[in-house]
Tab-separated table of N, CA and C in Angstrom:
chain	number	residue	atom	x	y	z
A	5	MET	N	3.543	32.368	-72.394
A	5	MET	CA	3.316	32.175	-73.715
A	5	MET	C	4.209	33.081	-74.637
A	6	ARG	N	5.077	32.294	-75.398
A	6	ARG	CA	5.983	33.284	-76.235
A	6	ARG	C	5.342	33.860	-77.473
A	7	SER	N	4.336	33.014	-78.125
A	7	SER	CA	3.742	33.461	-79.372
A	7	SER	C	2.922	34.890	-79.186
A	8	LYS	N	2.980	35.625	-80.067
A	8	LYS	CA	2.268	36.924	-80.177
A	8	LYS	C	0.975	36.577	-80.724
A	9	LEU	N	-0.106	37.130	-80.014
A	9	LEU	CA	-1.429	36.960	-80.546
A	9	LEU	C	-1.683	37.971	-81.539
A	10	ARG	N	-2.473	37.588	-82.702
A	10	ARG	CA	-2.732	38.549	-83.769
A	10	ARG	C	-3.952	39.547	-83.273
A	11	PRO	N	-3.950	40.655	-83.988
A	11	PRO	CA	-5.051	41.646	-83.474
A	11	PRO	C	-6.442	40.899	-83.567
A	12	GLY	N	-7.213	41.286	-82.466
A	12	GLY	CA	-8.557	40.561	-82.350
A	12	GLY	C	-8.526	39.169	-81.757
A	13	GLU	N	-7.368	38.582	-81.843
A	13	GLU	CA	-7.262	37.196	-81.216
A	13	GLU	C	-7.156	37.169	-79.857
A	14	GLU	N	-7.893	36.058	-79.193
A	14	GLU	CA	-7.718	35.886	-77.743
A	14	GLU	C	-7.419	34.516	-77.536
A	15	ALA	N	-6.622	34.278	-76.363
A	15	ALA	CA	-6.270	33.053	-75.733
A	15	ALA	C	-7.498	32.451	-75.041
A	16	VAL	N	-7.929	31.320	-75.511
A	16	VAL	CA	-9.050	30.731	-74.716
A	16	VAL	C	-8.721	29.782	-73.722
A	17	LEU	N	-7.614	28.846	-73.867
A	17	LEU	CA	-7.275	27.913	-73.060
A	17	LEU	C	-5.752	27.715	-73.151
A	18	VAL	N	-5.060	27.671	-72.131
A	18	VAL	CA	-3.660	27.236	-72.171
A	18	VAL	C	-3.524	25.911	-71.393
A	19	VAL	N	-2.877	24.929	-71.946
A	19	VAL	CA	-2.834	23.720	-71.239
A	19	VAL	C	-1.200	23.284	-71.456
A	20	ARG	N	-0.633	22.451	-70.392
A	20	ARG	CA	0.479	21.753	-70.491
A	20	ARG	C	0.580	20.386	-69.971
A	21	ARG	N	1.476	19.718	-69.991
A	21	ARG	CA	1.532	18.436	-69.480
A	21	ARG	C	1.212	18.358	-67.946
A	22	HIS	N	0.694	17.367	-67.627
A	22	HIS	CA	0.102	17.060	-66.225
A	22	HIS	C	1.255	17.210	-65.398
A	23	PRO	N	1.281	17.587	-64.196
A	23	PRO	CA	2.534	17.690	-63.110
A	23	PRO	C	2.987	16.414	-62.850
A	24	ILE	N	2.319	15.220	-63.129
A	24	ILE	CA	2.742	13.817	-62.863
A	24	ILE	C	4.078	13.781	-63.824
A	25	ALA	N	4.251	14.418	-64.778
A	25	ALA	CA	5.451	14.408	-65.610
A	25	ALA	C	6.753	14.680	-64.921
A	26	LEU	N	6.565	15.261	-63.759
A	26	LEU	CA	7.684	15.817	-62.968
A	26	LEU	C	7.977	14.693	-61.866
A	27	ALA	N	6.988	13.705	-61.634
A	27	ALA	CA	7.106	12.730	-60.529
A	27	ALA	C	8.525	12.102	-60.558
A	28	TRP	N	8.939	11.467	-61.697
A	28	TRP	CA	10.110	10.735	-61.679
A	28	TRP	C	11.299	11.596	-61.247
A	29	PRO	N	11.578	12.823	-61.875
A	29	PRO	CA	12.734	13.649	-61.405
A	29	PRO	C	12.538	13.874	-59.796
A	30	VAL	N	11.569	14.065	-59.344
A	30	VAL	CA	11.307	14.554	-57.959
A	30	VAL	C	11.655	13.219	-56.969
A	31	VAL	N	11.223	12.040	-57.478
A	31	VAL	CA	11.396	10.855	-56.787
A	31	VAL	C	12.957	10.628	-56.708
A	32	VAL	N	13.686	10.711	-57.832
A	32	VAL	CA	15.148	10.543	-58.032
A	32	VAL	C	15.800	11.537	-57.052
A	33	VAL	N	15.436	12.720	-57.048
A	33	VAL	CA	16.044	13.750	-56.265
A	33	VAL	C	15.931	13.392	-54.949
A	34	LEU	N	14.823	13.098	-54.439
A	34	LEU	CA	14.536	12.754	-52.968
A	34	LEU	C	15.292	11.404	-52.661
A	35	PHE	N	15.279	10.539	-53.447
A	35	PHE	CA	16.012	9.256	-53.122
A	35	PHE	C	17.618	9.584	-52.938
A	36	LEU	N	17.988	10.414	-53.981
A	36	LEU	CA	19.582	10.715	-53.906
A	36	LEU	C	19.851	11.680	-52.714
A	37	GLY	N	18.868	12.489	-52.269
A	37	GLY	CA	19.033	13.342	-51.116
A	37	GLY	C	19.141	12.451	-49.865
A	38	GLY	N	18.411	11.391	-49.899
A	38	GLY	CA	18.473	10.512	-48.617
A	38	GLY	C	19.753	9.876	-48.625
A	39	ALA	N	20.292	9.424	-49.893
A	39	ALA	CA	21.596	8.843	-49.993
A	39	ALA	C	22.687	9.654	-49.557
A	40	LEU	N	22.609	11.031	-49.967
A	40	LEU	CA	23.425	12.137	-49.576
A	40	LEU	C	23.537	12.175	-47.966
A	41	GLY	N	22.341	12.196	-47.345
A	41	GLY	CA	22.279	12.190	-46.011
A	41	GLY	C	22.982	11.129	-45.238
A	42	ALA	N	22.794	9.933	-45.826
A	42	ALA	CA	23.334	8.664	-45.288
A	42	ALA	C	24.903	8.653	-45.562
A	43	ALA	N	25.242	9.276	-46.640
A	43	ALA	CA	26.849	9.335	-46.921
A	43	ALA	C	27.532	10.345	-46.134
A	44	MET	N	26.717	11.323	-45.313
A	44	MET	CA	27.301	12.277	-44.332
A	44	MET	C	27.702	11.504	-43.165
A	45	LEU	N	27.145	10.258	-42.897
A	45	LEU	CA	27.435	9.497	-41.719
A	45	LEU	C	28.549	8.555	-41.946
A	46	ALA	N	29.002	8.441	-43.301
A	46	ALA	CA	30.087	7.504	-43.608
A	46	ALA	C	31.431	8.063	-43.231
A	47	PRO	N	32.299	7.238	-42.631
A	47	PRO	CA	33.597	7.740	-42.397
A	47	PRO	C	34.572	8.186	-43.536
A	48	GLN	N	34.270	7.670	-44.674
A	48	GLN	CA	35.146	8.039	-45.798
A	48	GLN	C	34.564	9.256	-46.572
A	49	ARG	N	35.425	10.230	-46.658
A	49	ARG	CA	34.861	11.588	-47.265
A	49	ARG	C	34.782	11.338	-48.782
A	50	ALA	N	35.223	10.343	-49.333
A	50	ALA	CA	35.142	10.079	-50.854
A	50	ALA	C	33.609	9.762	-51.180
A	51	ILE	N	33.030	9.086	-50.248
A	51	ILE	CA	31.688	8.711	-50.436
A	51	ILE	C	30.800	9.928	-50.284
A	52	LEU	N	31.002	10.758	-49.374
A	52	LEU	CA	30.238	11.909	-49.281
A	52	LEU	C	30.370	12.909	-50.696
A	53	ALA	N	31.734	12.880	-51.132
A	53	ALA	CA	31.929	13.749	-52.332
A	53	ALA	C	31.105	13.013	-53.558
A	54	ALA	N	31.215	11.709	-53.633
A	54	ALA	CA	30.574	11.170	-54.751
A	54	ALA	C	29.139	11.227	-54.650
A	55	ALA	N	28.588	11.046	-53.472
A	55	ALA	CA	27.064	11.150	-53.365
A	55	ALA	C	26.721	12.552	-53.537
A	56	GLY	N	27.406	13.614	-53.156
A	56	GLY	CA	27.164	14.882	-53.453
A	56	GLY	C	27.150	15.288	-54.830
A	57	ALA	N	28.118	14.717	-55.677
A	57	ALA	CA	28.201	14.927	-57.217
A	57	ALA	C	26.953	14.265	-57.834
A	58	VAL	N	26.731	13.161	-57.482
A	58	VAL	CA	25.393	12.513	-58.154
A	58	VAL	C	24.178	13.186	-57.706
A	59	PHE	N	24.046	13.702	-56.457
A	59	PHE	CA	22.805	14.419	-56.037
A	59	PHE	C	22.722	15.776	-57.042
A	60	ALA	N	23.859	16.524	-57.099
A	60	ALA	CA	23.843	17.761	-57.804
A	60	ALA	C	23.670	17.526	-59.198
A	61	ALA	N	23.989	16.551	-59.781
A	61	ALA	CA	23.706	16.104	-61.224
A	61	ALA	C	22.141	15.831	-61.242
A	62	ALA	N	21.639	15.168	-60.301
A	62	ALA	CA	20.204	14.864	-60.379
A	62	ALA	C	19.350	16.062	-60.196
A	63	ALA	N	19.780	16.914	-59.238
A	63	ALA	CA	19.037	18.249	-59.079
A	63	ALA	C	18.965	19.121	-60.287
A	64	LEU	N	20.256	19.198	-60.975
A	64	LEU	CA	20.259	19.897	-62.311
A	64	LEU	C	19.310	19.301	-63.219
A	65	TRP	N	19.404	17.987	-63.384
A	65	TRP	CA	18.430	17.311	-64.353
A	65	TRP	C	17.004	17.565	-64.026
A	66	ALA	N	16.670	17.581	-62.788
A	66	ALA	CA	15.254	17.833	-62.370
A	66	ALA	C	14.906	19.302	-62.739
A	67	LEU	N	15.820	20.168	-62.466
A	67	LEU	CA	15.477	21.575	-62.822
A	67	LEU	C	15.367	21.739	-64.217
A	68	TRP	N	16.023	21.022	-64.983
A	68	TRP	CA	15.997	21.095	-66.463
A	68	TRP	C	14.552	20.471	-67.008
A	69	ARG	N	14.130	19.388	-66.450
A	69	ARG	CA	12.985	18.855	-66.661
A	69	ARG	C	11.741	19.780	-66.352
A	70	TYR	N	11.868	20.546	-65.109
A	70	TYR	CA	10.934	21.500	-64.767
A	70	TYR	C	10.779	22.638	-65.775
A	71	ALA	N	11.952	23.142	-66.205
A	71	ALA	CA	12.058	24.162	-67.293
A	71	ALA	C	11.409	23.794	-68.563
A	72	GLU	N	11.677	22.543	-68.936
A	72	GLU	CA	10.780	22.035	-70.168
A	72	GLU	C	9.427	21.876	-69.988
A	73	TRP	N	9.114	21.497	-68.742
A	73	TRP	CA	7.649	21.314	-68.440
A	73	TRP	C	7.018	22.612	-68.553
A	74	ARG	N	7.453	23.632	-68.045
A	74	ARG	CA	7.023	25.174	-68.001
A	74	ARG	C	6.899	25.685	-69.339
A	75	ARG	N	7.794	25.233	-70.237
A	75	ARG	CA	7.808	25.783	-71.651
A	75	ARG	C	7.075	25.092	-72.745
A	76	ASP	N	6.702	23.802	-72.354
A	76	ASP	CA	5.862	23.004	-73.375
A	76	ASP	C	4.274	23.230	-72.965
A	77	LEU	N	3.772	23.967	-74.049
A	77	LEU	CA	2.313	24.129	-73.729
A	77	LEU	C	1.612	24.364	-75.154
A	78	TRP	N	0.331	24.241	-74.764
A	78	TRP	CA	-0.566	24.406	-76.151
A	78	TRP	C	-1.615	25.430	-75.798
A	79	VAL	N	-2.006	26.279	-76.737
A	79	VAL	CA	-2.801	27.433	-76.461
A	79	VAL	C	-3.880	27.245	-77.524
A	80	VAL	N	-5.149	27.210	-77.174
A	80	VAL	CA	-6.178	27.418	-78.067
A	80	VAL	C	-6.775	28.756	-78.182
A	81	THR	N	-6.552	29.426	-79.320
A	81	THR	CA	-7.174	30.926	-79.430
A	81	THR	C	-8.326	30.927	-80.305
A	82	THR	N	-8.877	31.950	-80.477
A	82	THR	CA	-10.038	32.155	-81.315
A	82	THR	C	-9.878	31.823	-82.784
A	83	ASN	N	-8.600	31.699	-83.172
A	83	ASN	CA	-8.223	31.475	-84.498
A	83	ASN	C	-7.450	30.220	-84.718
A	84	ARG	N	-6.692	29.622	-83.875
A	84	ARG	CA	-5.677	28.714	-84.201
A	84	ARG	C	-5.306	27.980	-82.815
A	85	VAL	N	-4.660	26.794	-82.953
A	85	VAL	CA	-4.033	26.112	-81.891
A	85	VAL	C	-2.474	26.148	-81.911
A	86	ILE	N	-1.996	26.856	-80.904
A	86	ILE	CA	-0.463	27.129	-80.891
A	86	ILE	C	0.166	25.991	-79.967
A	87	ASP	N	1.239	25.215	-80.531
A	87	ASP	CA	1.959	24.325	-79.825
A	87	ASP	C	3.490	24.987	-79.566
A	88	GLU	N	3.830	25.251	-78.515
A	88	GLU	CA	5.222	25.768	-78.230
A	88	GLU	C	5.977	24.802	-77.220
A	89	SER	N	7.311	24.711	-77.516
A	89	SER	CA	8.206	23.882	-76.755
A	89	SER	C	9.563	24.358	-76.786
A	90	GLY	N	10.319	23.847	-75.897
A	90	GLY	CA	11.883	24.214	-75.893
A	90	GLY	C	12.273	25.217	-74.913
A	91	VAL	N	13.453	25.139	-74.420
A	91	VAL	CA	14.017	25.931	-73.376
A	91	VAL	C	15.035	26.749	-74.170
A	92	LEU	N	16.200	26.202	-74.594
A	92	LEU	CA	17.185	26.714	-75.379
A	92	LEU	C	16.788	27.005	-76.780
A	93	THR	N	16.354	26.000	-77.492
A	93	THR	CA	15.745	25.963	-78.849
A	93	THR	C	14.291	25.993	-78.692
A	94	VAL	N	13.761	27.019	-79.251
A	94	VAL	CA	12.125	27.203	-79.244
A	94	VAL	C	11.619	26.634	-80.496
A	95	ARG	N	10.430	25.876	-80.392
A	95	ARG	CA	9.605	25.384	-81.399
A	95	ARG	C	8.240	25.771	-81.338
A	96	MET	N	7.682	26.472	-82.253
A	96	MET	CA	6.384	26.930	-82.181
A	96	MET	C	5.611	26.590	-83.519
A	97	VAL	N	4.481	25.810	-83.399
A	97	VAL	CA	3.738	25.337	-84.496
A	97	VAL	C	2.274	25.992	-84.414
A	98	ASP	N	1.818	26.506	-85.342
A	98	ASP	CA	0.269	27.053	-85.409
A	98	ASP	C	-0.322	26.041	-86.322
A	99	SER	N	-1.678	25.779	-85.897
A	99	SER	CA	-2.588	25.048	-86.652
A	99	SER	C	-3.870	25.951	-86.641
A	100	PRO	N	-4.169	26.450	-87.892
A	100	PRO	CA	-5.475	27.261	-88.039
A	100	PRO	C	-6.510	26.379	-87.716
A	101	LEU	N	-7.518	26.667	-86.984
A	101	LEU	CA	-8.925	26.022	-86.661
A	101	LEU	C	-9.378	25.356	-87.900
A	102	GLU	N	-9.283	25.943	-89.021
A	102	GLU	CA	-9.979	25.495	-90.258
A	102	GLU	C	-9.254	24.231	-90.787
A	103	THR	N	-7.932	24.001	-90.370
A	103	THR	CA	-7.289	22.921	-91.002
A	103	THR	C	-7.456	21.695	-90.160
A	104	ILE	N	-7.954	21.785	-88.812
A	104	ILE	CA	-8.089	20.648	-87.930
A	104	ILE	C	-9.418	19.964	-88.257
A	105	HIS	N	-9.278	18.724	-88.582
A	105	HIS	CA	-10.375	17.784	-89.030
A	105	HIS	C	-10.858	16.980	-87.854
A	106	ASN	N	-10.173	16.519	-87.083
A	106	ASN	CA	-10.720	15.558	-86.062
A	106	ASN	C	-9.764	15.781	-84.616
A	107	VAL	N	-10.330	15.879	-83.537
A	107	VAL	CA	-9.687	15.885	-82.294
A	107	VAL	C	-10.209	14.756	-81.429
A	108	ALA	N	-9.184	13.911	-80.934
A	108	ALA	CA	-9.676	12.713	-80.212
A	108	ALA	C	-9.035	12.856	-78.767
A	109	CYS	N	-9.711	12.364	-77.747
A	109	CYS	CA	-9.171	12.414	-76.343
A	109	CYS	C	-9.164	11.028	-75.998
A	110	GLU	N	-7.914	10.564	-75.261
A	110	GLU	CA	-7.930	9.208	-74.796
A	110	GLU	C	-7.344	9.285	-73.374
A	111	GLN	N	-8.083	8.662	-72.472
A	111	GLN	CA	-7.575	8.603	-71.010
A	111	GLN	C	-7.650	7.168	-70.417
A	112	SER	N	-6.560	6.717	-69.797
A	112	SER	CA	-6.620	5.365	-69.101
A	112	SER	C	-7.376	5.531	-67.904
A	113	LEU	N	-7.590	4.632	-67.146
A	113	LEU	CA	-8.147	4.474	-65.870
A	113	LEU	C	-7.411	5.490	-64.976
A	114	PHE	N	-6.073	5.269	-64.846
A	114	PHE	CA	-5.071	6.023	-64.073
A	114	PHE	C	-5.198	7.493	-64.429
A	115	GLY	N	-5.285	7.783	-65.732
A	115	GLY	CA	-5.301	9.054	-66.365
A	115	GLY	C	-6.523	9.733	-65.881
A	116	ARG	N	-7.741	9.151	-65.936
A	116	ARG	CA	-8.978	9.664	-65.498
A	116	ARG	C	-8.855	9.990	-63.991
A	117	MET	N	-8.346	9.068	-63.284
A	117	MET	CA	-8.292	9.431	-61.724
A	117	MET	C	-7.396	10.815	-61.518
A	118	LEU	N	-6.290	10.847	-62.120
A	118	LEU	CA	-5.482	11.962	-61.899
A	118	LEU	C	-5.623	13.210	-62.893
A	119	GLY	N	-6.486	13.019	-63.858
A	119	GLY	CA	-6.771	14.135	-64.817
A	119	GLY	C	-5.829	14.404	-65.886
A	120	PHE	N	-5.234	13.310	-66.532
A	120	PHE	CA	-4.513	13.547	-67.537
A	120	PHE	C	-4.816	12.536	-68.728
A	121	GLY	N	-4.321	12.787	-69.900
A	121	GLY	CA	-4.504	11.862	-70.927
A	121	GLY	C	-3.810	12.219	-72.295
A	122	LYS	N	-4.196	11.702	-73.407
A	122	LYS	CA	-3.634	11.934	-74.664
A	122	LYS	C	-4.667	12.583	-75.682
A	123	VAL	N	-4.271	13.422	-76.374
A	123	VAL	CA	-5.092	14.319	-77.272
A	123	VAL	C	-4.409	14.069	-78.614
A	124	THR	N	-5.169	13.582	-79.493
A	124	THR	CA	-4.718	13.568	-80.862
A	124	THR	C	-5.576	14.483	-81.850
A	125	ILE	N	-4.649	15.256	-82.620
A	125	ILE	CA	-5.307	16.412	-83.487
A	125	ILE	C	-4.903	15.996	-84.952
A	126	GLN	N	-5.897	15.798	-85.782
A	126	GLN	CA	-5.648	15.385	-87.165
A	126	GLN	C	-5.827	16.789	-87.853
A	127	THR	N	-4.901	17.166	-88.677
A	127	THR	CA	-4.990	18.378	-89.579
A	127	THR	C	-4.794	17.954	-90.934
A	128	ALA	N	-4.976	19.118	-91.815
A	128	ALA	CA	-4.936	18.825	-93.241
A	128	ALA	C	-3.354	18.951	-93.594
A	129	ALA	N	-2.471	19.334	-92.723
A	129	ALA	CA	-1.137	19.666	-93.152
A	129	ALA	C	-0.389	18.160	-93.372
A	130	GLU	N	0.874	18.406	-93.862
A	130	GLU	CA	1.628	17.279	-94.280
A	130	GLU	C	1.971	16.171	-93.213
A	131	HIS	N	2.113	16.653	-92.041
A	131	HIS	CA	2.387	15.776	-90.911
A	131	HIS	C	1.117	15.012	-90.395
A	132	GLY	N	-0.070	15.346	-90.844
A	132	GLY	CA	-1.234	14.793	-90.678
A	132	GLY	C	-1.765	14.775	-89.211
A	133	ALA	N	-1.184	14.046	-88.209
A	133	ALA	CA	-1.769	13.924	-86.813
A	133	ALA	C	-0.667	14.264	-85.910
A	134	VAL	N	-1.012	15.084	-84.778
A	134	VAL	CA	-0.144	15.326	-83.810
A	134	VAL	C	-0.703	14.654	-82.468
A	135	SER	N	-0.046	13.889	-81.704
A	135	SER	CA	-0.412	13.294	-80.549
A	135	SER	C	0.377	14.000	-79.392
A	136	LEU	N	-0.396	14.374	-78.334
A	136	LEU	CA	-0.130	15.189	-77.249
A	136	LEU	C	-0.254	14.193	-76.001
A	137	GLU	N	0.870	13.819	-75.497
A	137	GLU	CA	0.774	12.744	-74.439
A	137	GLU	C	0.817	13.323	-73.246
A	138	GLY	N	0.091	12.846	-72.129
A	138	GLY	CA	0.270	13.381	-70.724
A	138	GLY	C	-0.267	14.736	-70.521
A	139	ILE	N	-1.237	15.131	-71.310
A	139	ILE	CA	-1.914	16.403	-71.201
A	139	ILE	C	-2.878	16.488	-69.920
A	140	ALA	N	-2.598	17.747	-69.256
A	140	ALA	CA	-3.607	17.865	-68.090
A	140	ALA	C	-4.851	18.317	-68.812
A	141	ALA	N	-5.993	17.817	-68.113
A	141	ALA	CA	-7.420	18.117	-68.648
A	141	ALA	C	-7.458	18.031	-70.099
A	142	PRO	N	-7.303	16.755	-70.561
A	142	PRO	CA	-7.484	16.559	-72.077
A	142	PRO	C	-8.788	16.780	-72.522
A	143	GLU	N	-9.826	16.463	-71.890
A	143	GLU	CA	-11.135	16.882	-72.526
A	143	GLU	C	-11.403	18.268	-72.600
A	144	ALA	N	-10.941	19.138	-71.724
A	144	ALA	CA	-10.946	20.599	-71.831
A	144	ALA	C	-10.343	21.171	-73.004
A	145	LEU	N	-9.060	20.581	-73.400
A	145	LEU	CA	-8.403	20.915	-74.560
A	145	LEU	C	-9.236	20.575	-75.752
A	146	ARG	N	-9.694	19.307	-75.892
A	146	ARG	CA	-10.716	18.902	-77.049
A	146	ARG	C	-11.831	19.664	-77.212
A	147	ASN	N	-12.538	20.016	-76.051
A	147	ASN	CA	-13.828	20.722	-76.086
A	147	ASN	C	-13.463	22.186	-76.447
A	148	ALA	N	-12.379	22.920	-75.994
A	148	ALA	CA	-12.084	24.125	-76.334
A	148	ALA	C	-11.712	24.309	-77.975
A	149	ILE	N	-11.134	23.296	-78.514
A	149	ILE	CA	-10.977	23.288	-79.920
A	149	ILE	C	-12.212	23.237	-80.813
A	150	ILE	N	-13.005	22.251	-80.287
A	150	ILE	CA	-14.268	21.979	-81.049
A	150	ILE	C	-15.165	23.429	-80.985
A	151	ASP	N	-15.135	23.735	-79.683
A	151	ASP	CA	-16.136	24.922	-79.428
A	151	ASP	C	-15.639	26.228	-80.307
A	152	MET	N	-14.388	26.272	-80.406
A	152	MET	CA	-13.940	27.568	-81.223
A	152	MET	C	-14.059	27.140	-82.613
A	153	GLN	N	-13.940	26.071	-83.143
A	153	GLN	CA	-14.344	25.609	-84.580
A	153	GLN	C	-15.981	26.080	-84.884
A	154	VAL	N	-16.586	25.474	-83.953
A	154	VAL	CA	-18.177	25.762	-84.108
A	154	VAL	C	-18.400	27.316	-84.087
A	155	ARG	N	-17.767	28.038	-83.273
A	155	ARG	CA	-17.967	29.563	-83.111
A	155	ARG	C	-17.429	30.147	-84.551
A	156	ARG	N	-16.363	29.805	-84.950
A	156	ARG	CA	-15.877	30.350	-86.293
A	156	ARG	C	-16.739	30.006	-87.405
A	157	ARG	N	-17.136	28.687	-87.481
A	157	ARG	CA	-18.059	28.381	-88.508
A	157	ARG	C	-19.531	29.185	-88.458
A	158	THR	N	-20.115	29.442	-87.172
A	158	THR	CA	-21.286	30.149	-86.944
A	158	THR	C	-21.021	31.479	-87.397
A	159	ALA	N	-19.859	32.168	-86.990
A	159	ALA	CA	-19.539	33.607	-87.446
A	159	ALA	C	-19.403	33.798	-88.840
A	160	VAL	N	-18.861	32.734	-89.529
A	160	VAL	CA	-18.627	32.828	-91.011
A	160	VAL	C	-20.024	32.733	-91.678
A	161	ALA	N	-20.803	31.850	-91.135
A	161	ALA	CA	-22.069	31.450	-91.894
A	161	ALA	C	-23.133	32.796	-91.575
A	162	GLY	N	-22.835	33.308	-90.416
A	162	GLY	CA	-23.900	34.436	-90.054
A	162	GLY	C	-23.316	35.737	-90.665
A	163	GLY	N	-22.275	35.681	-91.396
A	163	GLY	CA	-21.639	36.843	-91.911
A	163	GLY	C	-20.877	37.807	-90.998
A	164	GLY	N	-20.636	37.351	-89.777
A	164	GLY	CA	-19.796	38.145	-88.670
A	164	GLY	C	-18.414	37.695	-88.696
A	165	VAL	N	-17.838	37.651	-89.759
A	165	VAL	CA	-16.377	37.205	-89.810
A	165	VAL	C	-15.531	38.097	-88.931
A	166	GLY	N	-15.751	39.322	-88.851
A	166	GLY	CA	-14.839	40.279	-88.170
A	166	GLY	C	-15.364	40.440	-86.675
A	167	THR	N	-16.432	39.621	-86.334
A	167	THR	CA	-17.019	39.813	-85.039
A	167	THR	C	-16.015	39.320	-83.955
A	168	GLN	N	-16.036	39.968	-82.651
A	168	GLN	CA	-15.324	39.450	-81.753
A	168	GLN	C	-15.943	38.194	-80.941
A	169	MET	N	-15.211	37.253	-80.832
A	169	MET	CA	-15.715	36.014	-80.053
A	169	MET	C	-15.180	36.049	-78.651
A	170	THR	N	-16.114	35.544	-77.760
A	170	THR	CA	-15.813	35.719	-76.322
A	170	THR	C	-15.121	34.356	-75.818
A	171	ARG	N	-14.430	34.430	-74.675
A	171	ARG	CA	-13.795	33.281	-74.295
A	171	ARG	C	-14.882	32.247	-73.797
A	172	SER	N	-14.503	30.975	-73.981
A	172	SER	CA	-15.347	30.018	-73.438
A	172	SER	C	-15.287	29.964	-71.843
A	173	GLY	N	-16.375	29.674	-71.513
A	173	GLY	CA	-16.573	29.562	-69.930
A	173	GLY	C	-16.751	30.898	-69.279
A	174	SER	N	-16.922	32.042	-70.028
A	174	SER	CA	-17.171	33.317	-69.399
A	174	SER	C	-18.656	33.717	-69.377
């Protein structure tokens, strides 16, 4: 996580896209690896050179997709939800828990079987709603946001604004 946490703030949950997002790059690289192996048996060296170049390009593309996957994450803290993405150009968006009005979770049958889905967060900000597609454990993200909102409201109502909140699940 590249965002700095504020004093007294704790990360409650960190989620990223499901690893299935890397399936297509892996399939392409494996297929082209097989094609490269077959090209080694060809009598013309030009075929091997072309297959090698295509395989190298696909491998670089797959590495780039992996780097993007590693850097694209959402963090629920005791105060806000942080959305970070980007490898060379970094984008960080904070949504304070107080500005989040609605959190919806949607999973297809395939998504339920593999543990991924879509989370939509409606905020009071100009952009309105943010949809996060292909999120691993979308229900955990939704529940963590709602849990932190309830804890903050309870702390404010009870006069314990400055009290330390514990991690969920601890």
